[in-house]
Amino acid sequence: MALDLGSVSNNLELLKASDHATVVSVTLFVALLCACIIIGHLLEENRWMNESITAIAIGICTGVVILLTTGGKSSHILVFSEDLFFIYLLPPIIFNAGFQVKKKQFFRNFMTIILFGVIGTLISFATISLGATEIFKWLDVGSLELGDYLAIGAIFSATDSVCTLQVLNQDETPLLYSLVFGEGVVNDATSVVLFNAIQDFDLTRINSRIAFQLFGNFSYLFIISTALGVAVGLLSAYIIKKSYFGRHSADREVAVMILMAYLSYMLAELFHLSAILTVFFCGIVMSHYTWHNVTEKSRVTTKHTFATLSFMAEIFIFLYVGMDALDIEKWKFVRSSPGKSVGVSSILLGLILMGRAAFVFPLSFLSNLTKRNPDEKLSLNQQVTIWWAGLMRGAVSMALAYNQFTRSGHTQLRGNAIMITSTITVVLFSTVVFGFLTKPLIRLLLPSPKPMDSMLSSESFIVPLLEEDDQPSDVEVTPGHILRPSSIRMLLATPTHTVHHYWRKFDNSFMRPVFGGRGFVPFVAGSPSEQSLNDKDEETQTQTQS
């Protein structure tokens, strides 16, 4: 009995020690996140810096301090897990991307986005995989198999266009912003689907049947994942529209929106689908229907909540990448041949440049052939910007590399260690160096147009896509919400019937009466909407009396 009590006491002491260490680690990490946000805000107007580079720099400095204090045993506070990334950090980032996207611009350029995001990613994947297979075998990197080389193609095909999107102006260059943003999200989803499809097949005996099955599995995942996201988004809109949560508590509306968004992601993971695509299209549908079914207070809350969660998740990822770059355990496997590690990283960067160029310029040429309006065609400067936007590698590449080349958070084989350290090097170099050059390059290639020139050059193709809250000041609006162009040139340039025109008719006739949305919001007594209407009525009466 005494022995049992002693062992229990020892276990309790170990648990207390581990709990204390966890509390200390989490406290330090939260403090570092606060520092990243504050310093990033102070450097916001800097020509060379952005929040991603700031977080990585702080992570590296923190890693150096931890290395010195622990005698070179560790460089990070928390242990990275791909489950942590894919289950907790990635969902808010992708969902907020879909929730905040300019839907009309996104779907107007949908075919070009799919062309870049799917076909382009496949071209980049093939280029990187073939190049790595031939060159790495010649370099004798290690015991890598065919599945590893294909995984390398999927890992380094995943772009991170955060730096570019922070610089591009959505109002000045709506076409370019839409293409870069949409292609980045679809590209990440395609890379993850490719990576999972590669792991699900036996690639030792690859033939035409296996290749056909691989393509069929990829198409199935892409379509079903999108359909699941749309279905969950519509379900959330229908539940909130019929339940009238706003009459009791706005907190319930916010909770249901957040949980339904996360549910779409977890359902996709449960059924082994592409959770990125699912939660992205769920965000698009919820912003179109669900968001308009809640009270004004809930709209403001959800909009800022989703944006805040996404922002913190991105900072968390880059901060950890900076600390993990100095992990001794990974680098000790390659310290005997540091030149080989540098060579592998350089080759990967070269393959990324080649793979990106192999599809951006040819596919841009094909896309321009289908455009009749000169304003919708991509100029050479815009093509270079799109090419540059996809050169950065970030969190998705890191997570996939950890998934492929580590076991339980540890790297045991020399080839795997070289690939992990090379991935870290590529992510750091592309984010820091390419990120430094992003602002000057875009200012050189895309100088800000004069306000009047920008308005005249873009009005001809923006007007047909505007909703009631997006109308420009130079377009007159009648009480019946009918757009009336202010010039004959605009009237001639505006097509009478567009895809958006037919979609709006179908949406207003069939979808919005069932699922809600703008103009179909149920009236709730005592809601902020009623109060705002009463305030407007009082102001109108006061002005009339005066």
mmCIF file of C-alpha atoms in Angstrom, residues 63-341:
data_model
loop_
_atom_site.group_PDB
_atom_site.id
_atom_site.type_symbol
_atom_site.label_atom_id
_atom_site.label_comp_id
_atom_site.label_asym_id
_atom_site.label_seq_id
_atom_site.Cartn_x
_atom_site.Cartn_y
_atom_site.Cartn_z
ATOM 1 C CA GLY A 63 14.787 30.767 -30.724
ATOM 2 C CA VAL A 64 18.294 32.159 -30.233
ATOM 3 C CA VAL A 65 17.497 33.170 -26.648
ATOM 4 C CA ILE A 66 16.011 29.745 -25.865
ATOM 5 C CA LEU A 67 19.035 28.023 -27.408
ATOM 6 C CA LEU A 68 21.369 30.038 -25.174
ATOM 7 C CA THR A 69 19.335 29.480 -22.011
ATOM 8 C CA THR A 70 18.917 25.720 -22.574
ATOM 9 C CA GLY A 71 22.519 25.068 -23.562
ATOM 10 C CA GLY A 72 21.665 24.319 -27.182
ATOM 11 C CA LYS A 73 19.073 21.638 -26.425
ATOM 12 C CA SER A 74 15.947 23.373 -27.719
ATOM 13 C CA SER A 75 14.910 26.434 -29.684
ATOM 14 C CA HIS A 76 11.119 26.551 -29.355
ATOM 15 C CA ILE A 77 8.553 26.727 -26.607
ATOM 16 C CA LEU A 78 5.876 24.483 -28.091
ATOM 17 C CA VAL A 79 6.234 21.324 -30.204
ATOM 18 C CA PHE A 80 4.744 21.731 -33.682
ATOM 19 C CA SER A 81 2.075 19.247 -34.735
ATOM 20 C CA GLU A 82 0.456 19.025 -38.142
ATOM 21 C CA ASP A 83 -2.782 18.145 -36.328
ATOM 22 C CA LEU A 84 -2.569 21.443 -34.446
ATOM 23 C CA PHE A 85 -2.155 23.251 -37.753
ATOM 24 C CA PHE A 86 -4.816 21.467 -39.797
ATOM 25 C CA ILE A 87 -7.479 21.205 -37.058
ATOM 26 C CA TYR A 88 -7.131 24.480 -35.145
ATOM 27 C CA LEU A 89 -5.072 27.058 -37.058
ATOM 28 C CA LEU A 90 -5.984 26.558 -40.722
ATOM 29 C CA PRO A 91 -9.849 26.579 -40.464
ATOM 30 C CA PRO A 92 -10.225 30.226 -39.319
ATOM 31 C CA ILE A 93 -7.740 31.420 -41.965
ATOM 32 C CA ILE A 94 -9.505 29.734 -44.892
ATOM 33 C CA PHE A 95 -13.030 30.423 -43.631
ATOM 34 C CA ASN A 96 -12.322 34.125 -43.210
ATOM 35 C CA ALA A 97 -10.878 34.157 -46.735
ATOM 36 C CA GLY A 98 -14.188 32.881 -48.090
ATOM 37 C CA PHE A 99 -16.257 35.057 -45.762
ATOM 38 C CA GLN A 100 -14.485 38.288 -46.766
ATOM 39 C CA VAL A 101 -14.048 37.559 -50.491
ATOM 40 C CA LYS A 102 -15.613 39.875 -53.046
ATOM 41 C CA LYS A 103 -18.011 37.284 -54.407
ATOM 42 C CA LYS A 104 -18.903 38.978 -57.671
ATOM 43 C CA GLN A 105 -15.290 39.532 -58.678
ATOM 44 C CA PHE A 106 -14.382 36.017 -57.558
ATOM 45 C CA PHE A 107 -17.086 34.311 -59.609
ATOM 46 C CA ARG A 108 -16.653 36.664 -62.548
ATOM 47 C CA ASN A 109 -13.059 35.406 -62.804
ATOM 48 C CA PHE A 110 -13.919 31.909 -61.600
ATOM 49 C CA MET A 111 -12.732 30.079 -64.729
ATOM 50 C CA THR A 112 -9.382 31.914 -64.736
ATOM 51 C CA ILE A 113 -8.980 31.239 -61.007
ATOM 52 C CA ILE A 114 -9.700 27.535 -61.518
ATOM 53 C CA LEU A 115 -7.317 27.527 -64.486
ATOM 54 C CA PHE A 116 -4.497 28.921 -62.339
ATOM 55 C CA GLY A 117 -5.439 27.189 -59.077
ATOM 56 C CA VAL A 118 -6.026 23.672 -60.437
ATOM 57 C CA ILE A 119 -4.360 23.258 -63.846
ATOM 58 C CA GLY A 120 -1.510 25.582 -62.867
ATOM 59 C CA THR A 121 -0.890 23.721 -59.624
ATOM 60 C CA LEU A 122 -0.798 20.408 -61.506
ATOM 61 C CA ILE A 123 1.778 21.845 -63.942
ATOM 62 C CA SER A 124 3.870 23.183 -61.050
ATOM 63 C CA PHE A 125 3.532 19.839 -59.248
ATOM 64 C CA ALA A 126 4.759 17.926 -62.298
ATOM 65 C CA THR A 127 7.679 20.323 -62.871
ATOM 66 C CA ILE A 128 8.902 20.211 -59.261
ATOM 67 C CA SER A 129 8.408 16.439 -58.891
ATOM 68 C CA LEU A 130 10.275 15.581 -62.109
ATOM 69 C CA GLY A 131 13.080 18.028 -61.360
ATOM 70 C CA ALA A 132 13.503 16.772 -57.792
ATOM 71 C CA THR A 133 13.489 13.119 -58.917
ATOM 72 C CA GLU A 134 16.292 13.631 -61.413
ATOM 73 C CA ILE A 135 18.486 16.080 -59.509
ATOM 74 C CA PHE A 136 18.178 14.668 -55.967
ATOM 75 C CA LYS A 137 19.078 11.160 -57.114
ATOM 76 C CA TRP A 138 22.226 12.602 -58.668
ATOM 77 C CA LEU A 139 23.019 14.493 -55.440
ATOM 78 C CA ASP A 140 22.443 11.377 -53.282
ATOM 79 C CA VAL A 141 20.165 13.198 -50.856
ATOM 80 C CA GLY A 142 19.064 10.051 -49.049
ATOM 81 C CA SER A 143 16.696 7.120 -49.118
ATOM 82 C CA LEU A 144 13.751 8.868 -50.774
ATOM 83 C CA GLU A 145 11.116 6.871 -52.643
ATOM 84 C CA LEU A 146 8.796 7.772 -55.521
ATOM 85 C CA GLY A 147 6.055 8.771 -53.075
ATOM 86 C CA ASP A 148 8.483 11.176 -51.383
ATOM 87 C CA TYR A 149 9.380 12.875 -54.668
ATOM 88 C CA LEU A 150 5.700 13.266 -55.585
ATOM 89 C CA ALA A 151 5.023 14.606 -52.083
ATOM 90 C CA ILE A 152 7.827 17.160 -52.605
ATOM 91 C CA GLY A 153 5.985 18.371 -55.715
ATOM 92 C CA ALA A 154 2.753 18.784 -53.756
ATOM 93 C CA ILE A 155 4.503 20.426 -50.787
ATOM 94 C CA PHE A 156 6.277 23.088 -52.820
ATOM 95 C CA SER A 157 3.306 23.741 -55.094
ATOM 96 C CA ALA A 158 1.390 25.218 -52.137
ATOM 97 C CA THR A 159 1.690 29.011 -52.360
ATOM 98 C CA ASP A 160 1.419 31.672 -49.673
ATOM 99 C CA SER A 161 0.343 34.967 -51.230
ATOM 100 C CA VAL A 162 -0.233 36.804 -47.918
ATOM 101 C CA CYS A 163 2.605 39.276 -48.524
ATOM 102 C CA THR A 164 1.308 40.201 -51.962
ATOM 103 C CA LEU A 165 -2.301 40.560 -50.827
ATOM 104 C CA GLN A 166 -1.185 42.922 -48.070
ATOM 105 C CA VAL A 167 0.204 45.246 -50.749
ATOM 106 C CA LEU A 168 -2.394 44.946 -53.536
ATOM 107 C CA ASN A 169 -5.282 47.386 -53.329
ATOM 108 C CA GLN A 170 -8.625 45.670 -53.775
ATOM 109 C CA ASP A 171 -10.264 48.872 -55.050
ATOM 110 C CA GLU A 172 -7.489 49.969 -57.437
ATOM 111 C CA THR A 173 -6.778 46.518 -58.938
ATOM 112 C CA PRO A 174 -9.936 44.421 -58.351
ATOM 113 C CA LEU A 175 -9.173 41.994 -61.194
ATOM 114 C CA LEU A 176 -5.609 41.286 -60.060
ATOM 115 C CA TYR A 177 -6.546 41.064 -56.382
ATOM 116 C CA SER A 178 -9.346 38.622 -57.170
ATOM 117 C CA LEU A 179 -7.057 36.408 -59.252
ATOM 118 C CA VAL A 180 -4.214 36.345 -56.720
ATOM 119 C CA PHE A 181 -6.547 35.778 -53.794
ATOM 120 C CA GLY A 182 -8.724 33.138 -55.463
ATOM 121 C CA GLU A 183 -5.793 31.290 -56.989
ATOM 122 C CA GLY A 184 -4.031 31.193 -53.614
ATOM 123 C CA VAL A 185 -6.967 29.527 -51.851
ATOM 124 C CA VAL A 186 -7.723 27.055 -54.669
ATOM 125 C CA ASN A 187 -3.996 26.334 -54.980
ATOM 126 C CA ASP A 188 -3.700 25.397 -51.290
ATOM 127 C CA ALA A 189 -6.746 23.153 -51.546
ATOM 128 C CA THR A 190 -5.413 21.486 -54.704
ATOM 129 C CA SER A 191 -2.002 20.897 -53.119
ATOM 130 C CA VAL A 192 -3.544 19.276 -50.038
ATOM 131 C CA VAL A 193 -5.869 17.116 -52.166
ATOM 132 C CA LEU A 194 -2.890 16.036 -54.289
ATOM 133 C CA PHE A 195 -0.841 15.272 -51.187
ATOM 134 C CA ASN A 196 -3.611 13.148 -49.660
ATOM 135 C CA ALA A 197 -4.288 11.367 -52.962
ATOM 136 C CA ILE A 198 -0.605 10.457 -53.274
ATOM 137 C CA GLN A 199 -0.582 8.965 -49.790
ATOM 138 C CA ASP A 200 -3.721 6.901 -50.475
ATOM 139 C CA PHE A 201 -2.312 5.041 -53.516
ATOM 140 C CA ASP A 202 0.351 2.383 -53.931
ATOM 141 C CA LEU A 203 2.854 4.138 -56.194
ATOM 142 C CA THR A 204 5.324 1.258 -56.450
ATOM 143 C CA ARG A 205 3.490 -0.076 -59.524
ATOM 144 C CA ILE A 206 2.219 3.069 -61.210
ATOM 145 C CA ASN A 207 0.445 2.626 -64.551
ATOM 146 C CA SER A 208 -2.283 4.234 -66.632
ATOM 147 C CA ARG A 209 -5.030 2.726 -64.443
ATOM 148 C CA ILE A 210 -3.483 4.099 -61.256
ATOM 149 C CA ALA A 211 -3.037 7.516 -62.897
ATOM 150 C CA PHE A 212 -6.690 7.496 -63.999
ATOM 151 C CA GLN A 213 -7.817 6.530 -60.491
ATOM 152 C CA LEU A 214 -5.646 9.298 -59.069
ATOM 153 C CA PHE A 215 -7.287 11.865 -61.358
ATOM 154 C CA GLY A 216 -10.758 10.486 -60.597
ATOM 155 C CA ASN A 217 -10.126 10.631 -56.854
ATOM 156 C CA PHE A 218 -8.871 14.197 -57.181
ATOM 157 C CA SER A 219 -11.988 15.275 -59.136
ATOM 158 C CA TYR A 220 -14.280 13.506 -56.676
ATOM 159 C CA LEU A 221 -12.678 15.205 -53.669
ATOM 160 C CA PHE A 222 -12.815 18.601 -55.375
ATOM 161 C CA ILE A 223 -16.518 18.410 -56.294
ATOM 162 C CA ILE A 224 -17.848 16.702 -53.149
ATOM 163 C CA SER A 225 -15.848 18.981 -50.832
ATOM 164 C CA THR A 226 -17.284 22.065 -52.533
ATOM 165 C CA ALA A 227 -20.830 20.655 -52.363
ATOM 166 C CA LEU A 228 -20.465 19.879 -48.651
ATOM 167 C CA GLY A 229 -19.351 23.443 -47.886
ATOM 168 C CA VAL A 230 -22.306 24.886 -49.809
ATOM 169 C CA ALA A 231 -24.724 22.511 -48.065
ATOM 170 C CA VAL A 232 -23.543 23.383 -44.543
ATOM 171 C CA GLY A 233 -23.632 27.092 -45.370
ATOM 172 C CA LEU A 234 -27.226 26.844 -46.617
ATOM 173 C CA LEU A 235 -28.202 24.776 -43.566
ATOM 174 C CA SER A 236 -26.834 27.444 -41.223
ATOM 175 C CA ALA A 237 -28.752 30.145 -43.125
ATOM 176 C CA TYR A 238 -32.007 28.166 -42.941
ATOM 177 C CA ILE A 239 -31.640 27.404 -39.209
ATOM 178 C CA ILE A 240 -30.924 31.007 -38.243
ATOM 179 C CA LYS A 241 -33.675 32.337 -40.538
ATOM 180 C CA LYS A 242 -36.307 30.053 -39.006
ATOM 181 C CA SER A 243 -35.161 30.183 -35.388
ATOM 182 C CA TYR A 244 -35.120 33.982 -34.829
ATOM 183 C CA PHE A 245 -32.279 33.790 -32.304
ATOM 184 C CA GLY A 246 -32.009 37.568 -32.366
ATOM 185 C CA ARG A 247 -35.226 38.071 -30.410
ATOM 186 C CA HIS A 248 -33.574 36.458 -27.367
ATOM 187 C CA SER A 249 -29.806 36.763 -27.639
ATOM 188 C CA ALA A 250 -27.299 37.839 -30.239
ATOM 189 C CA ASP A 251 -24.757 35.555 -28.556
ATOM 190 C CA ARG A 252 -26.610 32.493 -29.818
ATOM 191 C CA GLU A 253 -26.526 33.755 -33.379
ATOM 192 C CA VAL A 254 -22.777 34.323 -33.193
ATOM 193 C CA ALA A 255 -22.204 30.929 -31.555
ATOM 194 C CA VAL A 256 -24.244 29.082 -34.191
ATOM 195 C CA MET A 257 -22.372 30.790 -37.051
ATOM 196 C CA ILE A 258 -18.957 29.997 -35.581
ATOM 197 C CA LEU A 259 -19.812 26.399 -34.732
ATOM 198 C CA MET A 260 -21.485 25.692 -38.081
ATOM 199 C CA ALA A 261 -18.439 27.047 -39.894
ATOM 200 C CA TYR A 262 -16.131 24.799 -37.864
ATOM 201 C CA LEU A 263 -18.544 21.882 -38.284
ATOM 202 C CA SER A 264 -18.174 22.081 -42.074
ATOM 203 C CA TYR A 265 -14.402 21.734 -41.726
ATOM 204 C CA MET A 266 -14.587 18.798 -39.320
ATOM 205 C CA LEU A 267 -17.195 16.990 -41.424
ATOM 206 C CA ALA A 268 -14.845 17.203 -44.397
ATOM 207 C CA GLU A 269 -12.023 15.787 -42.252
ATOM 208 C CA LEU A 270 -14.347 13.042 -40.996
ATOM 209 C CA PHE A 271 -15.240 11.940 -44.532
ATOM 210 C CA HIS A 272 -11.628 12.369 -45.785
ATOM 211 C CA LEU A 273 -12.495 15.245 -48.108
ATOM 212 C CA SER A 274 -10.693 18.527 -48.780
ATOM 213 C CA ALA A 275 -11.538 20.524 -45.661
ATOM 214 C CA ILE A 276 -9.937 23.657 -47.138
ATOM 215 C CA LEU A 277 -12.365 23.740 -50.065
ATOM 216 C CA THR A 278 -15.305 22.878 -47.823
ATOM 217 C CA VAL A 279 -14.762 25.636 -45.278
ATOM 218 C CA PHE A 280 -13.881 28.175 -48.016
ATOM 219 C CA PHE A 281 -17.167 27.719 -49.884
ATOM 220 C CA CYS A 282 -19.036 27.500 -46.592
ATOM 221 C CA GLY A 283 -17.671 30.975 -45.829
ATOM 222 C CA ILE A 284 -18.836 32.287 -49.210
ATOM 223 C CA VAL A 285 -22.373 30.917 -48.724
ATOM 224 C CA MET A 286 -22.622 32.130 -45.122
ATOM 225 C CA SER A 287 -21.561 35.637 -46.109
ATOM 226 C CA HIS A 288 -24.229 35.679 -48.852
ATOM 227 C CA TYR A 289 -27.153 34.261 -46.858
ATOM 228 C CA THR A 290 -26.505 33.579 -43.153
ATOM 229 C CA TRP A 291 -24.829 36.894 -42.348
ATOM 230 C CA HIS A 292 -27.873 38.848 -43.535
ATOM 231 C CA ASN A 293 -30.256 36.779 -41.371
ATOM 232 C CA VAL A 294 -28.759 37.913 -38.066
ATOM 233 C CA THR A 295 -29.123 41.219 -36.228
ATOM 234 C CA GLU A 296 -26.855 44.161 -36.920
ATOM 235 C CA LYS A 297 -25.017 43.599 -33.655
ATOM 236 C CA SER A 298 -24.271 39.991 -34.643
ATOM 237 C CA ARG A 299 -23.094 41.083 -38.085
ATOM 238 C CA VAL A 300 -20.488 43.413 -36.645
ATOM 239 C CA THR A 301 -19.434 40.817 -34.076
ATOM 240 C CA THR A 302 -19.047 37.916 -36.493
ATOM 241 C CA LYS A 303 -17.213 39.954 -39.101
ATOM 242 C CA HIS A 304 -14.555 41.088 -36.630
ATOM 243 C CA THR A 305 -14.437 37.733 -34.817
ATOM 244 C CA PHE A 306 -13.621 35.776 -37.960
ATOM 245 C CA ALA A 307 -11.035 38.342 -39.052
ATOM 246 C CA THR A 308 -9.394 38.358 -35.605
ATOM 247 C CA LEU A 309 -9.175 34.557 -35.360
ATOM 248 C CA SER A 310 -7.650 34.384 -38.824
ATOM 249 C CA PHE A 311 -5.130 37.108 -38.022
ATOM 250 C CA MET A 312 -3.987 35.440 -34.785
ATOM 251 C CA ALA A 313 -3.670 32.028 -36.452
ATOM 252 C CA GLU A 314 -1.420 33.463 -39.183
ATOM 253 C CA ILE A 315 0.808 35.222 -36.643
ATOM 254 C CA PHE A 316 0.985 32.025 -34.561
ATOM 255 C CA ILE A 317 2.180 29.986 -37.547
ATOM 256 C CA PHE A 318 4.895 32.401 -38.685
ATOM 257 C CA LEU A 319 6.116 32.899 -35.117
ATOM 258 C CA TYR A 320 6.561 29.169 -34.657
ATOM 259 C CA VAL A 321 8.261 28.747 -38.040
ATOM 260 C CA GLY A 322 10.823 31.334 -36.958
ATOM 261 C CA MET A 323 11.581 29.470 -33.735
ATOM 262 C CA ASP A 324 11.613 26.027 -35.361
ATOM 263 C CA ALA A 325 14.162 27.195 -37.919
ATOM 264 C CA LEU A 326 16.876 26.808 -35.256
ATOM 265 C CA ASP A 327 15.838 23.369 -33.987
ATOM 266 C CA ILE A 328 19.071 21.512 -33.184
ATOM 267 C CA GLU A 329 17.609 18.032 -33.635
ATOM 268 C CA LYS A 330 16.811 18.657 -37.295
ATOM 269 C CA TRP A 331 20.088 20.353 -38.151
ATOM 270 C CA LYS A 332 22.399 17.815 -36.462
ATOM 271 C CA PHE A 333 21.579 15.254 -39.172
ATOM 272 C CA VAL A 334 22.833 17.561 -41.929
ATOM 273 C CA ARG A 335 25.722 19.340 -40.196
ATOM 274 C CA SER A 336 28.186 16.844 -41.688
ATOM 275 C CA SER A 337 27.255 18.117 -45.180
ATOM 276 C CA PRO A 338 25.889 21.663 -44.884
ATOM 277 C CA GLY A 339 26.731 22.376 -48.504
ATOM 278 C CA LYS A 340 24.357 19.643 -49.639
ATOM 279 C CA SER A 341 21.521 21.125 -47.579
#
